[in-house]
Amino acid sequence: DAEITQSPRHKITETGRQVTLACHQTWNHNNMFWYRQDLGHGLRLIHYSYGVHDTNKGEVSDGYSVSRSNTEDLPLTLESAASSQTSVYFCASSEQRGGYGYTFGSGTRLTVV
Amino acid sequence: GNSVTQMEGPVTLSEEAFLTINCTYTATGYPSLFWYVQYPGEGLQLLLKATKADDKGSNKGFEATYRKETTSFHLEKGSVQVSDSAVYFCALSESGSYIPTFGRGTSLIVHP
């Protein structure tokens, strides 16, 4: 069965370190998205990609970057981790416009100490 | 711009009680509307959807009706179970967009 997997599930890192969160999907979806989820803020879009070599900034992109070298993967990099980036991160993918078939991964809980 | 407003939680109910979670929206066009559910430790899953006015989406005993006149998409269930305890997100998406607009989520806690 097709799936979307995130790794690691939990990560603790120190302030100032570079961290990369992985997202891999086997749906063959062109569109992939990264969100962060924080209490009181709901889901906020960080970056998204509509296909290989395409990346776009979301509403909270500062301090984050992504690259898309193939259809399956969209890794999220925190260039220099800050305590404000402690959060739960979700990757999602979709194929159709209109929000249909929007599939989420199980999330990565990142703690920056 | 588009926005989705949900009632703040947590909503706490006893098993077999009736559930309503309110959702209202603002959109420039004619969006599709969705409810997603997030169980503890998991990602969001699509629960139900409606694509046009007066459509009723339903799944697992949950229902929501697309009300254009009141710009609402309230989630209802006649008899909740402990296993329904989760966070529920209302969302909308314009037909030309790949990116939904999500509400902030409403936590539901069901006690035995």
Short mmCIF file of C-alpha atoms in Angstrom, two decimals:
data_model
loop_
_atom_site.label_atom_id
_atom_site.label_comp_id
_atom_site.label_asym_id
_atom_site.label_seq_id
_atom_site.Cartn_x
_atom_site.Cartn_y
_atom_site.Cartn_z
CA ASP A 1 0.00 0.00 0.00
CA ALA A 2 1.09 3.53 -0.72
CA GLU A 3 2.10 5.57 2.29
CA ILE A 4 3.82 8.68 3.55
CA THR A 5 6.46 8.21 6.21
CA GLN A 6 8.31 10.68 8.38
CA SER A 7 11.53 10.14 10.27
CA PRO A 8 12.57 10.36 12.95
CA ARG A 9 9.38 10.22 15.07
CA HIS A 10 11.13 12.04 17.90
CA LYS A 11 14.24 14.23 17.88
CA ILE A 12 16.03 16.25 20.52
CA THR A 13 18.66 18.68 19.33
CA GLU A 14 20.65 21.59 20.67
CA THR A 15 20.23 25.25 19.81
CA GLY A 16 22.26 26.23 16.76
CA ARG A 17 22.54 22.77 15.24
CA GLN A 18 21.36 21.96 11.74
CA VAL A 19 18.56 19.40 11.69
CA THR A 20 16.91 17.61 8.79
CA LEU A 21 13.52 15.92 9.00
CA ALA A 22 12.71 13.34 6.35
CA CYS A 23 9.47 12.85 4.45
CA HIS A 24 9.02 10.04 1.94
CA GLN A 25 5.84 9.21 0.04
CA THR A 26 5.05 6.34 -2.29
CA TRP A 27 1.78 7.80 -3.61
CA ASN A 28 3.63 9.32 -6.57
CA HIS A 29 2.05 12.66 -5.68
CA ASN A 30 3.52 15.77 -7.25
CA ASN A 31 2.53 18.05 -4.38
CA MET A 32 4.18 17.89 -0.97
CA PHE A 33 3.84 20.13 2.06
CA TRP A 34 5.40 20.74 5.46
CA TYR A 35 3.37 22.02 8.42
CA ARG A 36 4.12 22.68 12.04
CA GLN A 37 1.51 22.18 14.74
CA ASP A 38 1.58 24.20 17.92
CA LEU A 39 -0.96 24.62 20.69
CA GLY A 40 -3.06 27.68 20.04
CA HIS A 41 -1.91 28.01 16.43
CA GLY A 42 -3.25 24.92 14.75
CA LEU A 43 -1.43 23.94 11.56
CA ARG A 44 0.86 26.43 9.88
CA LEU A 45 2.34 25.90 6.43
CA ILE A 46 6.14 26.08 6.29
CA HIS A 47 7.11 25.14 2.71
CA TYR A 48 5.58 23.30 -0.19
CA SER A 49 6.53 21.86 -3.54
CA TYR A 50 4.50 21.23 -6.69
CA GLY A 51 7.09 18.98 -8.28
CA VAL A 52 10.76 18.14 -8.72
CA HIS A 53 13.00 21.19 -8.30
CA ASP A 54 10.01 23.36 -7.30
CA THR A 55 9.83 24.86 -3.79
CA ASN A 56 7.69 27.63 -2.31
CA LYS A 57 7.54 29.45 1.01
CA GLY A 58 4.57 29.15 3.30
CA GLU A 59 3.46 31.47 6.07
CA VAL A 60 6.21 30.51 8.57
CA SER A 61 9.23 29.73 6.38
CA ASP A 62 11.92 31.74 8.19
CA GLY A 63 14.67 29.45 9.50
CA TYR A 64 13.56 26.50 7.35
CA SER A 65 14.48 25.24 3.89
CA VAL A 66 13.44 22.38 1.61
CA SER A 67 14.72 20.83 -1.58
CA ARG A 68 12.99 18.48 -4.03
CA SER A 69 15.33 16.31 -6.04
CA ASN A 70 12.80 13.54 -6.76
CA THR A 71 9.07 12.92 -6.55
CA GLU A 72 9.17 10.83 -3.37
CA ASP A 73 11.09 13.01 -0.92
CA LEU A 74 10.84 16.49 0.56
CA PRO A 75 13.32 16.87 3.44
CA LEU A 76 12.88 19.83 5.77
CA THR A 77 16.06 21.46 7.11
CA LEU A 78 16.34 23.75 10.09
CA GLU A 79 19.50 25.70 9.32
CA SER A 80 20.23 26.70 12.92
CA ALA A 81 17.73 25.26 15.35
CA ALA A 82 16.08 27.63 17.82
CA SER A 83 13.90 26.91 20.85
CA SER A 84 10.98 28.56 19.04
CA GLN A 85 11.15 25.71 16.53
CA THR A 86 10.21 23.14 19.14
CA SER A 87 7.05 21.72 17.62
CA VAL A 88 5.40 18.76 15.96
CA TYR A 89 6.09 18.70 12.22
CA PHE A 90 3.79 17.09 9.67
CA CYS A 91 4.44 16.28 6.07
CA ALA A 92 1.55 15.91 3.62
CA SER A 93 1.10 15.11 -0.03
CA SER A 94 -1.69 15.45 -2.58
CA GLU A 95 -2.36 15.06 -6.26
CA GLN A 96 -5.53 16.95 -6.95
CA ARG A 97 -6.58 20.55 -6.64
CA GLY A 98 -9.35 21.40 -4.22
CA GLY A 99 -7.80 19.63 -1.25
CA TYR A 100 -8.80 16.13 -2.26
CA GLY A 101 -6.58 13.22 -1.37
CA TYR A 102 -4.56 15.25 1.13
CA THR A 103 -2.56 12.59 3.00
CA PHE A 104 -0.56 13.28 6.16
CA GLY A 105 2.41 11.54 7.73
CA SER A 106 2.43 10.61 11.41
CA GLY A 107 4.58 13.55 12.43
CA THR A 108 7.99 14.29 13.96
CA ARG A 109 8.17 15.73 17.45
CA LEU A 110 11.21 18.02 17.58
CA THR A 111 12.56 19.46 20.80
CA VAL A 112 15.28 22.12 20.68
CA VAL A 113 17.13 22.52 23.99
CA GLY B 1 -8.60 35.85 2.12
CA ASN B 2 -10.00 32.55 3.21
CA SER B 3 -10.45 31.62 6.85
CA VAL B 4 -12.00 28.90 9.00
CA THR B 5 -13.25 29.43 12.54
CA GLN B 6 -13.95 26.55 14.88
CA MET B 7 -15.33 26.51 18.38
CA GLU B 8 -12.64 26.38 21.00
CA GLY B 9 -12.24 23.23 23.01
CA PRO B 10 -11.87 21.02 24.69
CA VAL B 11 -15.34 19.62 24.26
CA THR B 12 -15.95 17.08 27.02
CA LEU B 13 -18.82 14.60 26.72
CA SER B 14 -20.00 11.39 28.23
CA GLU B 15 -20.24 8.29 26.07
CA GLU B 16 -23.43 8.16 23.95
CA ALA B 17 -23.94 11.93 24.14
CA PHE B 18 -24.76 14.03 21.07
CA LEU B 19 -21.87 15.93 19.53
CA THR B 20 -21.80 19.22 17.67
CA ILE B 21 -18.59 21.01 16.73
CA ASN B 22 -19.24 24.35 15.07
CA CYS B 23 -17.33 25.52 12.00
CA THR B 24 -17.86 28.68 9.99
CA TYR B 25 -15.85 29.87 7.04
CA THR B 26 -15.02 32.85 4.88
CA ALA B 27 -14.11 32.27 1.25
CA THR B 28 -13.91 34.32 -1.91
CA GLY B 29 -15.24 31.60 -4.22
CA TYR B 30 -17.11 28.33 -3.87
CA PRO B 31 -14.90 26.09 -1.79
CA SER B 32 -15.06 22.44 -0.91
CA LEU B 33 -15.33 21.79 2.82
CA PHE B 34 -13.67 19.07 4.89
CA TRP B 35 -13.43 17.66 8.36
CA TYR B 36 -10.17 15.99 9.35
CA VAL B 37 -9.56 13.98 12.53
CA GLN B 38 -6.28 13.60 14.39
CA TYR B 39 -6.01 10.75 16.88
CA PRO B 40 -3.33 11.00 19.59
CA GLY B 41 0.18 10.59 18.20
CA GLU B 42 -0.98 10.46 14.59
CA GLY B 43 -1.32 12.70 11.56
CA LEU B 44 -4.58 14.11 10.26
CA GLN B 45 -6.97 11.86 8.37
CA LEU B 46 -9.81 12.97 6.14
CA LEU B 47 -13.11 12.24 7.93
CA LEU B 48 -15.67 13.62 5.49
CA LYS B 49 -16.14 16.22 2.79
CA ALA B 50 -18.79 18.20 0.88
CA THR B 51 -18.20 19.89 -2.44
CA LYS B 52 -21.23 22.14 -2.95
CA ALA B 53 -24.05 23.84 -1.10
CA ASP B 54 -26.53 21.53 0.68
CA ASP B 55 -24.26 18.51 0.24
CA LYS B 56 -24.03 16.30 3.32
CA GLY B 57 -20.77 14.52 4.03
CA SER B 58 -20.86 11.47 6.28
CA ASN B 59 -18.50 8.84 7.61
CA LYS B 60 -18.24 6.65 10.74
CA GLY B 61 -21.50 8.08 12.11
CA PHE B 62 -20.32 11.69 11.71
CA GLU B 63 -22.21 14.11 9.47
CA ALA B 64 -21.81 17.68 8.28
CA THR B 65 -23.95 19.72 5.88
CA TYR B 66 -22.56 22.47 3.64
CA ARG B 67 -24.68 25.53 4.47
CA LYS B 68 -23.88 28.33 2.07
CA GLU B 69 -26.45 30.74 3.53
CA THR B 70 -24.83 30.60 6.97
CA THR B 71 -21.31 29.76 5.69
CA SER B 72 -21.16 26.85 8.09
CA PHE B 73 -20.15 23.19 8.12
CA HIS B 74 -20.93 21.94 11.62
CA LEU B 75 -19.84 18.42 12.57
CA GLU B 76 -22.41 16.20 14.33
CA LYS B 77 -22.62 12.70 15.71
CA GLY B 78 -25.62 11.22 17.43
CA SER B 79 -23.82 9.03 19.97
CA VAL B 80 -20.12 9.47 20.66
CA GLN B 81 -17.77 6.76 21.86
CA VAL B 82 -14.59 6.91 23.89
CA SER B 83 -12.72 6.01 20.70
CA ASP B 84 -13.90 9.28 19.11
CA SER B 85 -11.63 11.23 21.45
CA ALA B 86 -9.38 13.18 19.09
CA VAL B 87 -8.77 16.63 17.64
CA TYR B 88 -11.11 17.64 14.80
CA PHE B 89 -10.10 20.13 12.12
CA CYS B 90 -12.45 21.93 9.76
CA ALA B 91 -10.90 22.97 6.44
CA LEU B 92 -11.80 24.53 3.13
CA SER B 93 -10.19 24.48 -0.27
CA GLU B 94 -10.90 26.54 -3.34
CA SER B 95 -11.27 24.49 -6.50
CA GLY B 96 -8.16 25.98 -8.09
CA SER B 97 -5.90 25.54 -5.07
CA TYR B 98 -3.80 22.64 -3.84
CA ILE B 99 -3.57 24.10 -0.33
CA PRO B 100 -6.45 23.86 2.15
CA THR B 101 -7.11 26.46 4.83
CA PHE B 102 -7.41 24.76 8.22
CA GLY B 103 -9.17 25.83 11.38
CA ARG B 104 -7.25 25.64 14.66
CA GLY B 105 -8.79 22.34 15.68
CA THR B 106 -11.20 21.34 18.43
CA SER B 107 -10.25 18.72 20.98
CA LEU B 108 -12.96 16.20 21.88
CA ILE B 109 -12.71 14.17 25.09
CA VAL B 110 -15.26 11.43 25.64
CA HIS B 111 -15.55 9.87 29.09
CA PRO B 112 -16.94 6.36 29.71
#
